Amino acid sequence: MSPGWSIARRLFLAHAIFIVVLAAFVGTASFVDARDRGYTETADRMLAVATAIADNPLVLEASHAANPSDALQPYALDVAADADLDFITIMHPDRTRWTHPTASEIGQDYIGSIGPALSGEPFTEVSTGTLGPSVRAVVPVVDEQGTVRALVAVGVTTSNLSIALAARLPAVLGLAMGLLAAGSVATWLLGRYLRRVTLGWGPEQLAQMFVYLDSVLHSVREGLVLVDHRGELVLYNDQAARLLGIPPRSPDPAAAPVLPDLDLPASLAELLRSGRVARDEIHPTGSRVLVVSQQPALASAAGRGKPAAMGSVATIRDHTDLQALGSELQSMRTLSDALRAQTHEHSNRLHVLVSLMELGRISEAVEFATGDLELSRQLTDEMINAVDEPVIGALLMGKTAQAHELGISLTVAASGSLSESGLSVQDLVTVLGNLVDNALDAAASGEAPRSVDLVVRAMPDSVVIEVSDSGAGVPAEAESAVLRPGFSTKDPGSYGRGLGLALVRQTVARLGGILVIGRRDGAVFAVTLPARPHPPASPAANLTGAPHA
């Protein structure tokens, strides 16, 4: 077979050869069986006719006559014609023929075996005589004393028997051809099915593609998951197992896990189960931020026909670190916006100072500049004294400026030392930044007066962060949904919404903390994170910041 042949073509050829050989074998066996049964049936009939002739008293009486042929020859010819026999030979025990279809053979010796008949035992045989090969039966004619007085040989030539067997040949050939036709149809249907499921590829191509696919699965740094239409994970690589927190792939296909048995986030499980098209969807898990893209796996036999969906292929990328950097970048943007706002305010104040000085009101200009400087210093000192972690202090200063622009009163109350809690700055920025951003959005959409209160308490064994706002609050029926990725009560933004609180929940769960949603005037989000004390690198201030409006 050619190496380029598909599995379907190879199987079709092998199956076709098998069917032809089987049909020939069955046809030959049927013909041989029919031939053997034809010989047996003919021999039984010859024996019955010979026995009937031997039992006829005419034959025993004629055997005592001086010329038995006178009485037996006409009788033998009549019986042979009536029974459709080729010959009836009645002979003396010494083989001398008394009857024969050919008159010149009368008186000649019989050609064939007579030994068993001389002993009184009828028998049948296939032998060659004056008429050619024949199936014959030889029966003794005995008197009352048991003496063999004559022998009767009855037979038909094999040429006549072959003609009779040839009448059965159409049935035998019909059986063989029917078997061949049925087998050919079954082979064609099987080949068509295999051509469809193997896409017309040969075993060498399939083996090569399997090796390539297995190499790709182990070499790519992204997670790769293949899901069929029944929700079973047909194939996934080691990176996908690590990102999804599922057992490594087993070499046994029967051990492939199914989606309902895996501990996956509801949104990610729904995406994989649906098979829908997805592009760079964000799905937070317990400890990671995953970006998932998914496309249906389409196939058509040899590239022909309408493509049929066989499942879906999903690629998974780990954006946990990137998301952390994004949170820090967002904090920097907040600070940048605050600096821009302060620059705008500073420009206005400079214009006031210049105008006062141009008007000659030097004392009023000095008083205005001194008051503005004192207010800025007071704000900075309050933020620095409230939180001993510089990055968090900078974040809160930016949020304060942002709140001022939105017309919201942001109050910060802090106690304890965050730097001694052992918690990473990135995690604190994620929790504080997203909670405050969410509170500012909620307060901005509410009625005046608008306010956000932030309380940070760093204790020896834990850090408690509580953020409350004057917004509409979170409905009781939405408390569980509000932490789901993609859930938001606001209109979609340029990059989508509903991820901030999901990231907070993920960070809290990863750190072994507790997140509680409550209600006061508006929503209250309380986070408790277990502390991870470590020897401080430098003395830490333990100051309590005064509230700032």
C-alpha positions as semicolon CSV with decimal commas, in nm:
position;residue;x (nm);y (nm);z (nm)
1;M;0,000;0,000;0,000
2;S;0,116;0,351;-0,076
3;P;0,228;0,554;0,231
4;G;0,009;0,842;0,111
5;W;-0,311;0,636;0,121
6;S;-0,568;0,726;0,386
7;I;-0,684;0,483;0,652
8;A;-1,022;0,464;0,479
9;R;-0,868;0,365;0,144
10;R;-0,641;0,105;0,303
11;L;-0,922;-0,047;0,500
12;F;-1,149;-0,045;0,195
13;L;-0,891;-0,231;-0,013
14;A;-0,811;-0,481;0,262
15;H;-1,179;-0,538;0,335
16;A;-1,259;-0,573;-0,037
17;I;-0,987;-0,838;-0,078
18;F;-1,117;-1,017;0,228
19;I;-1,473;-1,013;0,093
20;V;-1,360;-1,146;-0,248
21;V;-1,160;-1,425;-0,085
22;L;-1,449;-1,504;0,150
23;A;-1,697;-1,511;-0,139
24;A;-1,469;-1,742;-0,340
25;F;-1,420;-1,969;-0,038
26;V;-1,791;-1,984;0,042
27;G;-1,880;-2,039;-0,325
28;T;-1,624;-2,318;-0,362
29;A;-1,734;-2,480;-0,036
30;S;-2,098;-2,459;-0,143
31;F;-2,020;-2,618;-0,480
32;V;-1,812;-2,897;-0,327
33;D;-2,086;-2,962;-0,075
34;A;-2,349;-2,971;-0,350
35;R;-2,131;-3,205;-0,555
36;D;-2,072;-3,442;-0,264
37;R;-2,439;-3,441;-0,173
38;G;-2,521;-3,503;-0,541
39;Y;-2,291;-3,808;-0,550
40;T;-2,435;-3,939;-0,223
41;E;-2,794;-3,891;-0,333
42;T;-2,721;-4,053;-0,671
43;A;-2,548;-4,349;-0,505
44;D;-2,843;-4,400;-0,271
45;R;-3,083;-4,390;-0,564
46;M;-2,874;-4,638;-0,762
47;L;-2,868;-4,871;-0,462
48;A;-3,247;-4,850;-0,424
49;V;-3,308;-4,925;-0,793
50;A;-3,057;-5,212;-0,797
51;T;-3,213;-5,362;-0,485
52;A;-3,561;-5,343;-0,639
53;I;-3,439;-5,519;-0,955
54;A;-3,256;-5,787;-0,752
55;D;-3,575;-5,856;-0,554
56;N;-3,777;-5,910;-0,872
57;P;-3,848;-6,289;-0,908
58;L;-3,802;-6,251;-1,284
59;V;-3,427;-6,203;-1,239
60;L;-3,387;-6,514;-1,016
61;E;-3,593;-6,728;-1,259
62;A;-3,401;-6,603;-1,562
63;S;-3,070;-6,686;-1,395
64;H;-3,161;-7,057;-1,421
65;A;-3,245;-7,033;-1,793
66;A;-3,012;-7,144;-2,068
67;N;-3,003;-6,791;-2,216
68;P;-3,097;-6,536;-1,945
69;S;-3,046;-6,245;-2,186
70;D;-3,361;-6,328;-2,375
71;A;-3,578;-6,239;-2,077
72;L;-3,360;-5,988;-1,893
73;Q;-3,234;-5,760;-2,177
74;P;-3,576;-5,614;-2,267
75;Y;-3,662;-5,580;-1,900
76;A;-3,335;-5,397;-1,823
77;L;-3,375;-5,157;-2,113
78;D;-3,733;-5,070;-2,011
79;V;-3,640;-5,008;-1,647
80;A;-3,333;-4,801;-1,748
81;A;-3,548;-4,582;-1,969
82;D;-3,821;-4,540;-1,705
83;A;-3,573;-4,465;-1,420
84;D;-3,348;-4,239;-1,632
85;L;-3,047;-4,465;-1,584
86;D;-2,745;-4,496;-1,812
87;F;-2,708;-4,868;-1,769
88;I;-2,847;-5,176;-1,594
89;T;-2,613;-5,472;-1,610
90;I;-2,734;-5,810;-1,484
91;M;-2,452;-6,063;-1,480
92;H;-2,348;-6,410;-1,377
93;P;-2,136;-6,429;-1,062
94;D;-1,840;-6,497;-1,292
95;R;-1,883;-6,139;-1,443
96;T;-2,048;-6,256;-1,767
97;R;-2,296;-5,988;-1,870
98;W;-2,655;-6,091;-1,947
99;T;-2,772;-5,733;-2,015
100;H;-2,608;-5,414;-2,133
101;P;-2,720;-5,093;-2,314
102;T;-2,480;-5,190;-2,593
103;A;-2,585;-5,526;-2,731
104;S;-2,230;-5,616;-2,842
105;E;-2,117;-5,605;-2,477
106;I;-2,355;-5,888;-2,377
107;G;-2,153;-6,199;-2,299
108;Q;-1,844;-5,995;-2,217
109;D;-1,695;-5,963;-1,870
110;Y;-1,822;-5,688;-1,641
111;I;-1,563;-5,418;-1,563
112;G;-1,573;-5,313;-1,202
113;S;-1,567;-5,444;-0,846
114;I;-1,800;-5,728;-0,743
115;G;-1,617;-5,871;-0,440
116;P;-1,856;-5,741;-0,167
117;A;-2,161;-5,841;-0,369
118;L;-2,031;-6,197;-0,409
119;S;-2,017;-6,208;-0,030
120;G;-2,381;-6,102;-0,018
121;E;-2,321;-5,731;0,067
122;P;-2,462;-5,459;-0,160
123;F;-2,224;-5,164;-0,220
124;T;-2,181;-4,846;-0,422
125;E;-1,878;-4,703;-0,597
126;V;-1,753;-4,459;-0,857
127;S;-1,584;-4,659;-1,127
128;T;-1,495;-4,643;-1,495
129;G;-1,659;-4,892;-1,728
130;T;-1,732;-4,923;-2,098
131;L;-1,952;-4,609;-2,082
132;G;-1,692;-4,406;-1,891
133;P;-1,681;-4,297;-1,526
134;S;-2,006;-4,365;-1,346
135;V;-2,173;-4,383;-1,005
136;R;-2,301;-4,738;-0,964
137;A;-2,448;-4,978;-0,714
138;V;-2,395;-5,357;-0,722
139;V;-2,651;-5,582;-0,545
140;P;-2,645;-5,967;-0,527
141;V;-2,941;-6,184;-0,634
142;V;-2,969;-6,478;-0,390
143;D;-3,194;-6,784;-0,383
144;E;-3,375;-6,931;-0,087
145;Q;-3,060;-7,113;0,028
146;G;-2,864;-6,783;0,026
147;T;-2,657;-6,868;-0,276
148;V;-2,563;-6,577;-0,501
149;R;-2,716;-6,658;-0,842
150;A;-2,661;-6,325;-1,017
151;L;-2,545;-5,968;-0,968
152;V;-2,727;-5,647;-1,063
153;A;-2,519;-5,334;-1,141
154;V;-2,710;-5,004;-1,190
155;G;-2,550;-4,666;-1,261
156;V;-2,536;-4,327;-1,427
157;T;-2,232;-4,175;-1,590
158;T;-2,064;-3,876;-1,420
159;S;-2,128;-3,656;-1,725
160;N;-2,500;-3,679;-1,659
161;L;-2,437;-3,617;-1,289
162;S;-2,233;-3,306;-1,374
163;I;-2,524;-3,175;-1,577
164;A;-2,749;-3,220;-1,277
165;L;-2,497;-3,045;-1,053
166;A;-2,464;-2,762;-1,306
167;A;-2,832;-2,690;-1,251
168;R;-2,741;-2,595;-0,893
169;L;-2,449;-2,376;-1,001
170;P;-2,662;-2,057;-1,049
171;A;-2,778;-2,079;-0,688
172;V;-2,421;-2,123;-0,568
173;L;-2,299;-1,834;-0,784
174;G;-2,592;-1,621;-0,669
175;L;-2,498;-1,683;-0,307
176;A;-2,136;-1,589;-0,375
177;M;-2,228;-1,275;-0,569
178;G;-2,480;-1,168;-0,303
179;L;-2,215;-1,208;-0,036
180;L;-1,969;-1,009;-0,248
181;A;-2,222;-0,730;-0,312
182;A;-2,327;-0,702;0,054
183;G;-1,965;-0,702;0,166
184;S;-1,874;-0,436;-0,090
185;V;-2,155;-0,207;0,027
186;A;-2,055;-0,256;0,391
187;T;-1,692;-0,186;0,300
188;W;-1,788;0,130;0,113
189;L;-1,996;0,260;0,403
190;L;-1,720;0,183;0,652
191;G;-1,461;0,352;0,431
192;R;-1,683;0,659;0,397
193;Y;-1,723;0,681;0,774
194;L;-1,350;0,644;0,834
195;R;-1,271;0,902;0,567
196;R;-1,497;1,146;0,748
197;V;-1,366;1,088;1,101
198;T;-0,997;1,076;0,998
199;L;-1,028;1,372;0,757
200;G;-0,885;1,153;0,480
201;W;-0,547;1,121;0,649
202;G;-0,324;0,816;0,652
203;P;-0,186;0,651;0,967
204;E;0,163;0,792;0,904
205;Q;0,020;1,144;0,881
206;L;-0,190;1,093;1,195
207;A;0,109;0,959;1,387
208;Q;0,323;1,251;1,270
209;M;0,057;1,504;1,365
210;F;0,017;1,341;1,706
211;V;0,391;1,373;1,770
212;Y;0,385;1,736;1,658
213;L;0,078;1,811;1,869
214;D;0,226;1,650;2,178
215;S;0,547;1,849;2,128
216;V;0,353;2,172;2,087
217;L;0,149;2,104;2,399
218;H;0,465;2,070;2,608
219;S;0,654;2,358;2,446
220;V;0,402;2,644;2,450
221;R;0,398;2,866;2,756
222;E;0,025;2,928;2,732
223;G;-0,237;2,692;2,864
224;L;-0,417;2,497;2,592
225;V;-0,749;2,318;2,650
226;L;-0,949;2,113;2,399
227;V;-1,311;2,049;2,501
228;D;-1,554;1,833;2,304
229;H;-1,927;1,898;2,261
230;R;-2,006;1,679;2,564
231;G;-1,798;1,893;2,800
232;E;-1,509;1,648;2,835
233;L;-1,152;1,777;2,836
234;V;-1,014;1,590;2,538
235;L;-0,666;1,735;2,571
236;Y;-0,480;1,993;2,778
237;N;-0,117;2,069;2,846
238;D;0,080;2,096;3,168
239;Q;0,054;2,475;3,174
240;A;-0,326;2,456;3,157
241;A;-0,330;2,204;3,442
242;R;-0,118;2,441;3,651
243;L;-0,327;2,749;3,574
244;L;-0,662;2,578;3,627
245;G;-0,550;2,378;3,929
246;I;-0,653;2,043;3,779
247;P;-0,469;1,708;3,781
248;P;-0,205;1,654;3,509
249;R;-0,325;1,489;3,191
250;S;-0,350;1,110;3,210
251;P;-0,232;0,898;2,911
252;D;-0,555;0,698;2,944
253;P;-0,829;0,866;2,730
254;A;-1,097;0,707;2,948
255;A;-0,965;0,903;3,247
256;A;-1,026;1,243;3,085
257;P;-1,195;1,475;3,339
258;V;-1,528;1,644;3,270
259;L;-1,601;2,009;3,345
260;P;-1,864;1,953;3,619
261;D;-1,607;1,753;3,820
262;L;-1,348;2,033;3,818
263;D;-1,329;2,313;4,072
264;L;-1,336;2,601;3,825
265;P;-1,487;2,949;3,861
266;A;-1,845;2,954;3,737
267;S;-1,771;3,204;3,459
268;L;-1,475;3,004;3,325
269;A;-1,662;2,673;3,342
270;E;-1,955;2,829;3,156
271;L;-1,724;2,961;2,884
272;L;-1,555;2,624;2,829
273;R;-1,886;2,440;2,835
274;S;-2,061;2,677;2,592
275;G;-1,794;2,655;2,320
276;R;-1,872;3,015;2,217
277;V;-1,618;3,245;2,057
278;A;-1,424;3,449;2,314
279;R;-1,133;3,686;2,275
280;D;-0,915;3,791;2,568
281;E;-1,182;3,748;2,836
282;I;-1,059;3,803;3,191
283;H;-1,152;3,533;3,445
284;P;-1,011;3,563;3,799
285;T;-0,968;3,235;3,986
286;G;-0,883;3,178;4,347
287;S;-0,523;3,292;4,306
288;R;-0,478;3,406;3,946
289;V;-0,607;3,641;3,680
290;L;-0,652;3,442;3,357
291;V;-0,704;3,578;3,008
292;V;-0,895;3,326;2,798
293;S;-0,956;3,312;2,423
294;Q;-1,170;3,041;2,264
295;Q;-1,256;2,930;1,912
296;P;-1,471;2,639;1,789
297;A;-1,286;2,342;1,640
298;L;-1,431;2,290;1,293
299;A;-1,371;1,991;1,066
300;S;-1,495;1,871;0,729
301;A;-1,411;1,547;0,551
302;A;-1,110;1,610;0,327
303;G;-1,199;1,977;0,328
304;R;-1,535;1,915;0,157
305;G;-1,882;1,982;0,282
306;K;-2,011;2,215;0,552
307;P;-1,769;2,239;0,847
308;A;-1,899;2,069;1,161
309;A;-1,810;2,177;1,514
310;M;-1,627;1,900;1,699
311;G;-1,569;2,104;2,016
312;S;-1,368;2,411;2,108
313;V;-1,007;2,514;2,164
314;A;-0,924;2,756;2,445
315;T;-0,593;2,929;2,514
316;I;-0,524;3,050;2,867
317;R;-0,267;3,313;2,966
318;D;-0,163;3,404;3,318
319;H;-0,199;3,780;3,371
320;T;-0,171;3,780;3,749
321;D;0,159;3,969;3,754
322;L;0,047;4,191;3,469
323;Q;-0,274;4,272;3,655
324;A;-0,072;4,363;3,965
325;L;0,138;4,596;3,752
326;G;-0,184;4,734;3,608
327;S;-0,309;4,811;3,957
328;E;0,013;4,993;4,033
329;L;-0,013;5,179;3,703
330;Q;-0,368;5,279;3,791
331;S;-0,238;5,415;4,120
332;M;0,025;5,612;3,933
333;R;-0,244;5,745;3,702
334;T;-0,445;5,850;4,005
335;L;-0,142;6,037;4,140
336;S;-0,083;6,188;3,797
337;D;-0,442;6,307;3,780
338;A;-0,407;6,451;4,130
339;L;-0,087;6,633;4,032
340;R;-0,254;6,768;3,721
341;A;-0,547;6,894;3,927
342;Q;-0,308;7,049;4,179
343;T;-0,113;7,210;3,896
344;H;-0,436;7,358;3,765
345;E;-0,525;7,487;4,113
346;H;-0,171;7,617;4,164
347;S;-0,193;7,806;3,835
348;N;-0,517;7,971;3,947
349;R;-0,361;8,068;4,279
350;L;-0,056;8,212;4,108
351;H;-0,284;8,425;3,895
352;V;-0,452;8,549;4,215
353;L;-0,114;8,627;4,376
354;V;0,013;8,809;4,068
355;S;-0,307;9,008;4,041
356;L;-0,294;9,107;4,411
357;M;0,067;9,213;4,377
358;E;-0,008;9,413;4,064
359;L;-0,284;9,589;4,254
360;G;-0,037;9,670;4,527
361;R;-0,210;9,459;4,790
362;I;0,106;9,297;4,915
363;S;-0,028;9,206;5,259
364;E;-0,335;9,033;5,115
365;A;-0,108;8,840;4,870
366;V;0,120;8,723;5,152
367;E;-0,178;8,619;5,364
368;F;-0,333;8,426;5,073
369;A;-0,007;8,245;4,989
370;T;0,062;8,161;5,353
371;G;-0,286;8,017;5,405
372;D;-0,267;7,808;5,089
373;L;0,077;7,675;5,183
374;E;-0,044;7,584;5,530
375;L;-0,346;7,398;5,388
376;S;-0,128;7,194;5,151
377;R;0,122;7,113;5,426
378;Q;-0,159;7,008;5,657
379;L;-0,304;6,772;5,392
380;T;0,035;6,617;5,325
381;D;0,115;6,576;5,694
382;E;-0,221;6,414;5,760
383;M;-0,171;6,154;5,486
384;I;0,188;6,081;5,590
385;N;0,097;6,059;5,959
386;A;-0,213;5,849;5,889
387;V;-0,030;5,568;5,706
388;D;0,333;5,477;5,765
389;E;0,366;5,300;5,426
390;P;0,485;5,561;5,168
391;V;0,324;5,391;4,868
392;I;-0,012;5,365;5,045
393;G;0,019;5,725;5,161
394;A;0,085;5,840;4,807
395;L;-0,212;5,636;4,687
396;L;-0,442;5,797;4,945
397;M;-0,317;6,146;4,857
398;G;-0,408;6,080;4,496
399;K;-0,750;5,942;4,596
400;T;-0,807;6,250;4,815
401;A;-0,737;6,481;4,523
402;Q;-0,960;6,267;4,301
403;A;-1,239;6,283;4,560
404;H;-1,199;6,661;4,584
405;E;-1,247;6,690;4,207
406;L;-1,564;6,479;4,230
407;G;-1,700;6,684;4,517
408;I;-1,671;6,396;4,762
409;S;-1,546;6,418;5,120
410;L;-1,286;6,142;5,172
411;T;-1,209;6,073;5,539
412;V;-0,913;5,854;5,631
413;A;-0,858;5,707;5,977
414;A;-0,561;5,480;6,037
415;S;-0,401;5,310;6,334
416;G;-0,111;5,075;6,375
417;S;0,178;5,010;6,142
418;L;0,113;4,865;5,797
419;S;0,486;4,820;5,737
420;E;0,505;4,568;6,023
421;S;0,206;4,364;5,904
422;G;0,419;4,166;5,657
423;L;0,164;4,220;5,379
424;S;0,299;4,314;5,038
425;V;0,245;4,667;4,914
426;Q;0,104;4,531;4,587
427;D;-0,172;4,341;4,768
428;L;-0,257;4,642;4,983
429;V;-0,270;4,866;4,675
430;T;-0,502;4,617;4,503
431;V;-0,742;4,598;4,797
432;L;-0,736;4,966;4,901
433;G;-0,727;5,109;4,550
434;N;-1,017;4,903;4,415
435;L;-1,234;4,946;4,725
436;V;-1,182;5,324;4,733
437;D;-1,238;5,353;4,357
438;N;-1,561;5,155;4,388
439;A;-1,672;5,372;4,684
440;L;-1,595;5,695;4,494
441;D;-1,799;5,575;4,198
442;A;-2,089;5,480;4,426
443;A;-2,078;5,811;4,616
444;A;-2,052;6,016;4,296
445;S;-2,374;5,858;4,168
446;G;-2,559;5,931;4,494
447;E;-2,714;6,245;4,636
448;A;-2,530;6,520;4,825
449;P;-2,366;6,530;5,068
450;R;-2,130;6,277;4,916
451;S;-1,873;6,109;5,136
452;V;-1,638;5,810;5,157
453;D;-1,489;5,689;5,486
454;L;-1,175;5,473;5,498
455;V;-1,061;5,306;5,819
456;V;-0,733;5,111;5,832
457;R;-0,639;4,929;6,153
458;A;-0,309;4,742;6,166
459;M;-0,309;4,502;6,463
460;P;-0,047;4,246;6,565
461;D;-0,236;3,955;6,410
462;S;-0,441;4,119;6,135
463;V;-0,510;4,424;5,922
464;V;-0,868;4,549;5,898
465;I;-0,972;4,773;5,608
466;E;-1,321;4,920;5,605
467;V;-1,454;5,139;5,324
468;S;-1,801;5,293;5,341
469;D;-1,975;5,536;5,108
470;S;-2,289;5,748;5,087
471;G;-2,412;5,581;4,771
472;A;-2,720;5,366;4,715
473;G;-2,561;5,057;4,870
474;V;-2,556;4,697;4,750
475;P;-2,894;4,518;4,738
476;A;-2,906;4,205;4,953
477;E;-2,983;3,985;4,654
478;A;-2,675;4,118;4,469
479;E;-2,418;4,076;4,748
480;S;-2,289;3,747;4,604
481;A;-2,306;3,862;4,242
482;V;-2,123;4,190;4,301
483;L;-1,795;4,002;4,353
484;R;-1,829;3,809;4,027
485;P;-1,605;3,909;3,733
486;G;-1,795;4,127;3,488
487;F;-2,080;4,220;3,725
488;S;-2,137;4,593;3,748
489;T;-2,426;4,828;3,815
490;K;-2,261;5,094;3,594
491;D;-2,253;5,126;3,218
492;P;-1,963;4,946;3,045
493;G;-1,649;5,152;3,010
494;S;-1,387;5,145;2,739
495;Y;-1,225;4,833;2,883
496;G;-1,528;4,682;3,054
497;R;-1,625;4,689;3,421
498;G;-1,684;4,450;3,706
499;L;-1,323;4,340;3,761
500;G;-1,213;4,554;4,058
501;L;-1,415;4,383;4,331
502;A;-1,341;4,044;4,177
503;L;-0,969;4,118;4,211
504;V;-1,025;4,224;4,572
505;R;-1,202;3,898;4,644
506;Q;-0,924;3,703;4,473
507;T;-0,652;3,879;4,672
508;V;-0,839;3,835;5,001
509;A;-0,895;3,464;4,930
510;R;-0,529;3,414;4,834
511;L;-0,412;3,579;5,158
512;G;-0,657;3,376;5,367
513;G;-0,861;3,681;5,465
514;I;-1,232;3,758;5,498
515;L;-1,444;3,997;5,290
516;V;-1,781;4,108;5,428
517;I;-2,035;4,330;5,250
518;G;-2,266;4,533;5,472
519;R;-2,483;4,841;5,471
520;R;-2,490;5,164;5,670
521;D;-2,589;5,484;5,488
522;G;-2,456;5,317;5,177
523;A;-2,239;5,015;5,110
524;V;-1,974;4,898;5,357
525;F;-1,691;4,669;5,252
526;A;-1,489;4,523;5,540
527;V;-1,171;4,324;5,472
528;T;-0,973;4,137;5,736
529;L;-0,628;4,014;5,632
530;P;-0,409;3,796;5,856
531;A;-0,080;3,969;5,938
532;R;0,254;3,816;5,856
533;P;0,491;3,980;6,102
534;H;0,861;4,009;6,026
535;P;1,145;4,204;6,186
536;P;1,119;4,565;6,062
537;A;1,403;4,693;5,849
538;S;1,378;5,039;6,005
539;P;1,187;5,200;6,292
540;A;0,822;5,244;6,197
541;A;0,605;5,526;6,308
542;N;0,294;5,434;6,496
543;L;0,081;5,734;6,446
544;T;-0,291;5,786;6,423
545;G;-0,410;6,012;6,149
546;A;-0,683;6,265;6,208
547;P;-0,987;6,257;5,981
548;H;-0,972;6,482;5,684
549;A;-1,270;6,618;5,500
